[in-house]
C-alpha cells in the first residue's frame, strides 16, 4: 500500500500504528506526509492542512541589516483537496506586498485579526488550479519591525566587534515572523533558499549549501541552500556574520567568528565519535553533514537542533570539553525531534524527553558510564526537586501537556528530565536490547513524519507489551505520559555516582571544611556543579570569600560553574561579586543564566532590586526577545 502524498481525511491513530514498516513512506525523502490523526491537531496554527497544505518553500530573500528586516519572496508549493478554494498561512507581523500564483497572476487574500501569541492568518484564494494538482503561491513580503525569530546584532555584540550579525530562532512558533508558511510541526515541508547579504558576511542555513556564493552587485553575495528532507517549519534557520569554517571530521565541522573558531573546534573534537555512537544506537544519520555554528553570546539558548547546522551558545566552551553534553543533545535531535517530530506542542516529551535520554546514551558510549550515571543523577534530582516545588499533582508536571494549560508553560524538568527517567525506566524493565530495537524501529517507521504520544504508546503495547499483563502493570505507561509527579517505578540514580562530592558537601555543611584546590580541580564539571548546588541556601560574606579563595570560582573558565557561583553570591547579597555579575550579564544573553541571576538579585529585596534595575537598563537592549520577555516579568519592567 502506498500512502498518498495528500489525504484529505482524518485517519485514526490506530490505523497508523497498525501499519507495518513497509507500508509507510518514511524513507521516501522529500515526500511530505499529511496529518493522519486527530491527535495531530495543532492549536497554534491557523492552517487547515486537510484542505490545502504547503509541501515546499522556496525563499528568495535579502538580509537588510540597516532596516533590520528580511525582504523578498516565498514561493510555496501547495497541494489542495478536490473542493478546496483557499489556503491559510501563518503570519506574525509580516508586511505583505502581494500574492500571486506561479504564473504571476495576482491572487486575492485577506489578513485576519492578530492574536498576541499565534499571529494572524493569511487566507489566500486559490486560482483555477484547485483540486489535487499542485500549484504555486508566491508571497512578496518583508518581516515586520519586531520579528521575534530574528535577532540583529550590532558589531559590539560580536567577538570581532567589526561586523553586524543576525540569526534566527524558529522554535516554537516564531518562524511565522519571517516566513509566510504553515507553521506547524506536523506540516512538514522541504525547502530551498537563496539569501543575499553584504560582503564580507557569510550566510549559513539549516540546509545543505549549494555551490559557491555568487556576486550579485552592490557589494553583496548570494548564498543558496536546499533541504530535500521534509522538516517541520520551525527548523528552517539562518545565521549570517563574519564567520569561518573549521573541519572536524569527514561529515562534521564548525562555523564561528575567527576570534572563537580555534577554541570552538578544540571543544568539539568528539563530534564525529558522537555521531558514530548515535548511529550504533538508533541507526543511520540521515541528514548528510552535521555542522554546527557557535553564535555570539546573546543567543538565548544553549543549543538549537537546526538540521545539518546545530546552533550553539559560545558559553559552552570551557576549554576542557566538560559541557559537550549539549552537543550530544542537539545531535540526538537528528533522530528524536527532527526525523520523528511531535505534531502537537503538547507532546514536548517526544522531542525533548526522548532526546535527553538519547543524549545520555551517547554520553555513555563516548565518555563512559560514570559520566552518564552522574548526568542521570542530576536529571533525576532536578526532576524530584521540580515535582516537590510544584506539587506532585500539578498539571504542569505531566509529560503530555493536558488541555487547558499552555504547553509553553510546562515545567521544563517534566519534559526533559521526566522523559529521561521514563525511558531509563522502560529500558530497565524491558531490557536494553529489546528496548533499543523498539526505539530503532520507531525512528525507522516514522522517519520524516509527525508522531504523537498515542502512536508511541500504541506501538509499544503492540510490539513490546504484546498482551503481557504483568509487563503492562510494571511499566505504568499511562501514568508516565499523562500523569503528574514522579511515578513510583522510576529507576533511582546510582547513589555512588557522586559519592565523593556528596561527602565533601556534607563535610562543608557540618564544619565548614572545604575540599582542597587540588581535589576541586580534579573534579569533572558535573561534580563541581553538584557541589555548588549543595551549598547551603544562606551563607555569610566570610564564607563566600573563603569559598572563592579556595576554589578559584570567580576565575573558572566554565560558565556553568561561574553561573552557580554568581547565583549563590547574589542570593546572599555578596557585594564583591556584583561587578563580575554585571559583566557576565552584559556579555551573555543565554536565558538559562540570565533569568535566574536577575531572579536571585530580585529576591533579596531592597539590596538587589536597585542593582537588578540598574544592570537591566544597560543589558536589556542586547538580549534576545525571549530572554527579555522573561526578565521583564521578573523585574516588572515597564520601560
Ligand atoms: N530545542 C531545544 C531548544 C528550545 C526549546 C528552543 C524550546 C525553543 C523552545 C534544544 O534542543 C534544547 O533543549 N536546548 C537546551 C540544551 C540542553 C538541554 C542540553 C538548552 O538550550 O539549554
Ligand atoms: Zn532539546
mmCIF file of N, CA and C in Angstrom, residues 414-492:
data_model
loop_
_atom_site.group_PDB
_atom_site.id
_atom_site.type_symbol
_atom_site.label_atom_id
_atom_site.label_comp_id
_atom_site.label_asym_id
_atom_site.label_seq_id
_atom_site.Cartn_x
_atom_site.Cartn_y
_atom_site.Cartn_z
ATOM 1 N N UNK A 414 9.751 18.456 33.640
ATOM 2 C CA UNK A 414 8.728 17.435 33.392
ATOM 3 C C UNK A 414 8.770 16.944 31.951
ATOM 4 N N UNK A 415 9.446 17.686 31.092
ATOM 5 C CA UNK A 415 9.604 17.267 29.702
ATOM 6 C C UNK A 415 10.958 16.581 29.535
ATOM 7 N N UNK A 416 12.014 17.302 29.908
ATOM 8 C CA UNK A 416 13.376 16.806 29.673
ATOM 9 C C UNK A 416 13.734 15.671 30.646
ATOM 10 N N UNK A 417 13.694 15.968 31.932
ATOM 11 C CA UNK A 417 14.201 15.002 32.914
ATOM 12 C C UNK A 417 13.220 13.854 33.127
ATOM 13 N N UNK A 418 11.935 14.172 33.117
ATOM 14 C CA UNK A 418 10.964 13.087 33.278
ATOM 15 C C UNK A 418 11.027 12.150 32.074
ATOM 16 N N UNK A 419 11.258 12.729 30.903
ATOM 17 C CA UNK A 419 11.432 11.902 29.710
ATOM 18 C C UNK A 419 12.625 10.967 29.854
ATOM 19 N N UNK A 420 13.746 11.507 30.321
ATOM 20 C CA UNK A 420 14.933 10.663 30.533
ATOM 21 C C UNK A 420 14.625 9.538 31.502
ATOM 22 N N UNK A 421 14.004 9.893 32.621
ATOM 23 C CA UNK A 421 13.757 8.888 33.657
ATOM 24 C C UNK A 421 12.734 7.857 33.152
ATOM 25 N N UNK A 422 11.761 8.312 32.384
ATOM 26 C CA UNK A 422 10.776 7.389 31.802
ATOM 27 C C UNK A 422 11.457 6.372 30.884
ATOM 28 N N UNK A 423 12.286 6.869 29.979
ATOM 29 C CA UNK A 423 12.923 5.937 29.038
ATOM 30 C C UNK A 423 13.924 5.028 29.749
ATOM 31 N N UNK A 424 14.641 5.571 30.720
ATOM 32 C CA UNK A 424 15.572 4.760 31.516
ATOM 33 C C UNK A 424 14.793 3.650 32.245
ATOM 34 N N UNK A 425 13.631 4.022 32.746
ATOM 35 C CA UNK A 425 12.811 3.047 33.482
ATOM 36 C C UNK A 425 12.306 1.963 32.531
ATOM 37 N N UNK A 426 11.844 2.363 31.363
ATOM 38 C CA UNK A 426 11.416 1.351 30.378
ATOM 39 C C UNK A 426 12.592 0.451 30.012
ATOM 40 N N UNK A 427 13.749 1.072 29.807
ATOM 41 C CA UNK A 427 14.936 0.293 29.446
ATOM 42 C C UNK A 427 15.234 -0.756 30.516
ATOM 43 N N UNK A 428 15.142 -0.332 31.790
ATOM 44 C CA UNK A 428 15.467 -1.255 32.885
ATOM 45 C C UNK A 428 14.460 -2.414 32.930
ATOM 46 N N UNK A 429 13.201 -2.120 32.694
ATOM 47 C CA UNK A 429 12.172 -3.163 32.813
ATOM 48 C C UNK A 429 12.176 -4.092 31.592
ATOM 49 N N UNK A 430 12.307 -3.491 30.415
ATOM 50 C CA UNK A 430 12.197 -4.270 29.171
ATOM 51 C C UNK A 430 13.521 -4.946 28.811
ATOM 52 N N UNK A 431 14.611 -4.350 29.250
ATOM 53 C CA UNK A 431 15.943 -4.834 28.854
ATOM 54 C C UNK A 431 16.468 -3.967 27.719
ATOM 55 N N UNK A 432 17.754 -3.623 27.799
ATOM 56 C CA UNK A 432 18.298 -2.659 26.837
ATOM 57 C C UNK A 432 18.133 -3.126 25.393
ATOM 58 N N UNK A 433 18.424 -4.406 25.156
ATOM 59 C CA UNK A 433 18.434 -4.873 23.778
ATOM 60 C C UNK A 433 17.062 -4.732 23.123
ATOM 61 N N UNK A 434 16.049 -5.186 23.864
ATOM 62 C CA UNK A 434 14.701 -5.156 23.300
ATOM 63 C C UNK A 434 14.189 -3.716 23.182
ATOM 64 N N UNK A 435 14.537 -2.913 24.169
ATOM 65 C CA UNK A 435 14.072 -1.528 24.143
ATOM 66 C C UNK A 435 14.734 -0.763 22.993
ATOM 67 N N UNK A 436 16.027 -1.008 22.798
ATOM 68 C CA UNK A 436 16.726 -0.351 21.685
ATOM 69 C C UNK A 436 16.113 -0.755 20.347
ATOM 70 N N UNK A 437 15.771 -2.018 20.244
ATOM 71 C CA UNK A 437 15.181 -2.498 18.991
ATOM 72 C C UNK A 437 13.852 -1.782 18.721
ATOM 73 N N UNK A 438 13.067 -1.616 19.780
ATOM 74 C CA UNK A 438 11.802 -0.903 19.608
ATOM 75 C C UNK A 438 12.034 0.547 19.180
ATOM 76 N N UNK A 439 12.952 1.213 19.850
ATOM 77 C CA UNK A 439 13.195 2.627 19.546
ATOM 78 C C UNK A 439 13.757 2.804 18.136
ATOM 79 N N UNK A 440 14.644 1.913 17.766
ATOM 80 C CA UNK A 440 15.202 1.977 16.417
ATOM 81 C C UNK A 440 14.083 1.818 15.380
ATOM 82 N N UNK A 441 13.168 0.895 15.656
ATOM 83 C CA UNK A 441 12.021 0.695 14.773
ATOM 84 C C UNK A 441 11.126 1.927 14.731
ATOM 85 N N UNK A 442 10.970 2.559 15.868
ATOM 86 C CA UNK A 442 10.159 3.789 15.954
ATOM 87 C C UNK A 442 10.710 4.853 14.995
ATOM 88 N N UNK A 443 12.027 5.024 15.028
ATOM 89 C CA UNK A 443 12.628 6.034 14.142
ATOM 90 C C UNK A 443 12.543 5.611 12.667
ATOM 91 N N UNK A 444 12.697 4.329 12.411
ATOM 92 C CA UNK A 444 12.603 3.859 11.019
ATOM 93 C C UNK A 444 11.188 4.017 10.473
ATOM 94 N N UNK A 445 10.225 3.598 11.264
ATOM 95 C CA UNK A 445 8.836 3.601 10.769
ATOM 96 C C UNK A 445 8.311 5.009 10.529
ATOM 97 N N UNK A 446 8.784 5.950 11.332
ATOM 98 C CA UNK A 446 8.205 7.298 11.239
ATOM 99 C C UNK A 446 9.192 8.333 10.729
ATOM 100 N N UNK A 447 10.246 7.870 10.081
ATOM 101 C CA UNK A 447 11.259 8.805 9.600
ATOM 102 C C UNK A 447 10.615 9.878 8.724
ATOM 103 N N UNK A 448 10.924 11.120 9.008
ATOM 104 C CA UNK A 448 10.408 12.290 8.271
ATOM 105 C C UNK A 448 8.891 12.425 8.384
ATOM 106 N N UNK A 449 8.359 11.982 9.528
ATOM 107 C CA UNK A 449 6.912 12.102 9.734
ATOM 108 C C UNK A 449 6.599 12.600 11.143
ATOM 109 N N UNK A 450 5.393 13.139 11.279
ATOM 110 C CA UNK A 450 4.977 13.563 12.615
ATOM 111 C C UNK A 450 4.521 12.370 13.458
ATOM 112 N N UNK A 451 4.561 12.559 14.768
ATOM 113 C CA UNK A 451 4.159 11.480 15.674
ATOM 114 C C UNK A 451 3.443 12.061 16.891
ATOM 115 N N UNK A 452 2.739 11.184 17.587
ATOM 116 C CA UNK A 452 2.006 11.604 18.781
ATOM 117 C C UNK A 452 2.293 10.643 19.935
ATOM 118 N N UNK A 453 1.982 11.086 21.136
ATOM 119 C CA UNK A 453 2.097 10.214 22.311
ATOM 120 C C UNK A 453 1.281 8.945 22.117
ATOM 121 N N UNK A 454 0.093 9.102 21.549
ATOM 122 C CA UNK A 454 -0.803 7.956 21.379
ATOM 123 C C UNK A 454 -0.183 6.917 20.456
ATOM 124 N N UNK A 455 0.467 7.395 19.390
ATOM 125 C CA UNK A 455 1.131 6.459 18.483
ATOM 126 C C UNK A 455 2.253 5.719 19.197
ATOM 127 N N UNK A 456 3.015 6.451 19.996
ATOM 128 C CA UNK A 456 4.139 5.824 20.704
ATOM 129 C C UNK A 456 3.625 4.718 21.626
ATOM 130 N N UNK A 457 2.623 5.046 22.412
ATOM 131 C CA UNK A 457 2.108 4.061 23.375
ATOM 132 C C UNK A 457 1.465 2.874 22.666
ATOM 133 N N UNK A 458 0.712 3.158 21.589
ATOM 134 C CA UNK A 458 0.049 2.060 20.873
ATOM 135 C C UNK A 458 1.081 1.096 20.289
ATOM 136 N N UNK A 459 2.140 1.633 19.736
ATOM 137 C CA UNK A 459 3.161 0.759 19.138
ATOM 138 C C UNK A 459 3.942 -0.005 20.191
ATOM 139 N N UNK A 460 4.207 0.654 21.303
ATOM 140 C CA UNK A 460 4.924 -0.038 22.380
ATOM 141 C C UNK A 460 4.075 -1.206 22.900
ATOM 142 N N UNK A 461 2.777 -0.956 23.032
ATOM 143 C CA UNK A 461 1.884 -2.020 23.526
ATOM 144 C C UNK A 461 1.798 -3.147 22.502
ATOM 145 N N UNK A 462 1.756 -2.745 21.236
ATOM 146 C CA UNK A 462 1.628 -3.741 20.185
ATOM 147 C C UNK A 462 2.891 -4.591 20.084
ATOM 148 N N UNK A 463 4.029 -3.954 20.127
ATOM 149 C CA UNK A 463 5.264 -4.670 19.809
ATOM 150 C C UNK A 463 6.029 -5.197 21.001
ATOM 151 N N UNK A 464 5.883 -4.535 22.146
ATOM 152 C CA UNK A 464 6.689 -4.966 23.291
ATOM 153 C C UNK A 464 5.817 -5.601 24.375
ATOM 154 N N UNK A 465 4.787 -4.917 24.775
ATOM 155 C CA UNK A 465 3.943 -5.452 25.855
ATOM 156 C C UNK A 465 3.200 -6.698 25.347
ATOM 157 N N UNK A 466 2.612 -6.583 24.166
ATOM 158 C CA UNK A 466 2.035 -7.737 23.480
ATOM 159 C C UNK A 466 1.136 -8.572 24.394
ATOM 160 N N UNK A 467 0.278 -7.904 25.139
ATOM 161 C CA UNK A 467 -0.701 -8.623 25.960
ATOM 162 C C UNK A 467 -0.186 -9.113 27.306
ATOM 163 N N UNK A 468 1.068 -8.896 27.609
ATOM 164 C CA UNK A 468 1.634 -9.343 28.890
ATOM 165 C C UNK A 468 1.168 -8.409 30.020
ATOM 166 N N UNK A 469 0.187 -8.902 30.794
ATOM 167 C CA UNK A 469 -0.428 -8.060 31.836
ATOM 168 C C UNK A 469 0.586 -7.590 32.877
ATOM 169 N N UNK A 470 1.483 -8.481 33.248
ATOM 170 C CA UNK A 470 2.465 -8.114 34.275
ATOM 171 C C UNK A 470 3.378 -7.003 33.780
ATOM 172 N N UNK A 471 3.788 -7.140 32.535
ATOM 173 C CA UNK A 471 4.662 -6.119 31.955
ATOM 174 C C UNK A 471 3.920 -4.782 31.860
ATOM 175 N N UNK A 472 2.674 -4.853 31.405
ATOM 176 C CA UNK A 472 1.849 -3.640 31.303
ATOM 177 C C UNK A 472 1.789 -2.933 32.665
ATOM 178 N N UNK A 473 1.559 -3.701 33.701
ATOM 179 C CA UNK A 473 1.461 -3.116 35.050
ATOM 180 C C UNK A 473 2.789 -2.547 35.508
ATOM 181 N N UNK A 474 3.849 -3.288 35.211
ATOM 182 C CA UNK A 474 5.171 -2.852 35.672
ATOM 183 C C UNK A 474 5.580 -1.536 35.010
ATOM 184 N N UNK A 475 5.182 -1.338 33.750
ATOM 185 C CA UNK A 475 5.636 -0.154 33.014
ATOM 186 C C UNK A 475 4.916 1.134 33.431
ATOM 187 N N UNK A 476 3.653 1.030 33.798
ATOM 188 C CA UNK A 476 2.865 2.211 34.199
ATOM 189 C C UNK A 476 2.882 3.304 33.122
ATOM 190 N N UNK A 477 2.679 2.885 31.879
ATOM 191 C CA UNK A 477 2.864 3.798 30.748
ATOM 192 C C UNK A 477 1.974 5.040 30.806
ATOM 193 N N UNK A 478 0.691 4.839 31.055
ATOM 194 C CA UNK A 478 -0.216 5.990 31.036
ATOM 195 C C UNK A 478 0.104 6.967 32.152
ATOM 196 N N UNK A 479 0.499 6.392 33.298
ATOM 197 C CA UNK A 479 0.836 7.277 34.396
ATOM 198 C C UNK A 479 2.042 8.159 34.032
ATOM 199 N N UNK A 480 3.007 7.575 33.350
ATOM 200 C CA UNK A 480 4.167 8.369 32.935
ATOM 201 C C UNK A 480 3.781 9.458 31.945
ATOM 202 N N UNK A 481 3.014 9.090 30.942
ATOM 203 C CA UNK A 481 2.766 10.055 29.866
ATOM 204 C C UNK A 481 1.701 11.081 30.256
ATOM 205 N N UNK A 482 0.625 10.614 30.898
ATOM 206 C CA UNK A 482 -0.490 11.529 31.177
ATOM 207 C C UNK A 482 -0.558 11.986 32.628
ATOM 208 N N UNK A 483 0.108 11.229 33.523
ATOM 209 C CA UNK A 483 0.000 11.550 34.942
ATOM 210 C C UNK A 483 0.952 12.658 35.359
ATOM 211 N N UNK A 484 0.757 13.155 36.576
ATOM 212 C CA UNK A 484 1.634 14.206 37.104
ATOM 213 C C UNK A 484 2.629 13.577 38.079
ATOM 214 N N UNK A 485 3.614 14.364 38.484
ATOM 215 C CA UNK A 485 4.571 13.915 39.502
ATOM 216 C C UNK A 485 5.526 12.853 38.994
ATOM 217 N N UNK A 486 6.088 12.111 39.938
ATOM 218 C CA UNK A 486 7.123 11.123 39.625
ATOM 219 C C UNK A 486 6.581 9.726 39.917
ATOM 220 N N UNK A 487 6.265 8.926 38.892
ATOM 221 C CA UNK A 487 5.709 7.588 39.125
ATOM 222 C C UNK A 487 6.620 6.727 39.989
ATOM 223 N N UNK A 488 5.989 5.807 40.738
ATOM 224 C CA UNK A 488 6.765 5.099 41.764
ATOM 225 C C UNK A 488 7.737 4.066 41.209
ATOM 226 N N UNK A 489 7.580 3.675 39.952
ATOM 227 C CA UNK A 489 8.529 2.689 39.415
ATOM 228 C C UNK A 489 9.790 3.335 38.822
ATOM 229 N N UNK A 490 9.926 4.647 38.979
ATOM 230 C CA UNK A 490 11.091 5.354 38.403
ATOM 231 C C UNK A 490 12.404 4.737 38.878
ATOM 232 N N UNK A 491 13.318 4.530 37.953
ATOM 233 C CA UNK A 491 14.638 3.982 38.308
ATOM 234 C C UNK A 491 15.454 5.063 39.023
ATOM 235 N N UNK A 492 15.843 4.758 40.246
ATOM 236 C CA UNK A 492 16.610 5.732 41.030
ATOM 237 C C UNK A 492 18.055 5.785 40.527
#
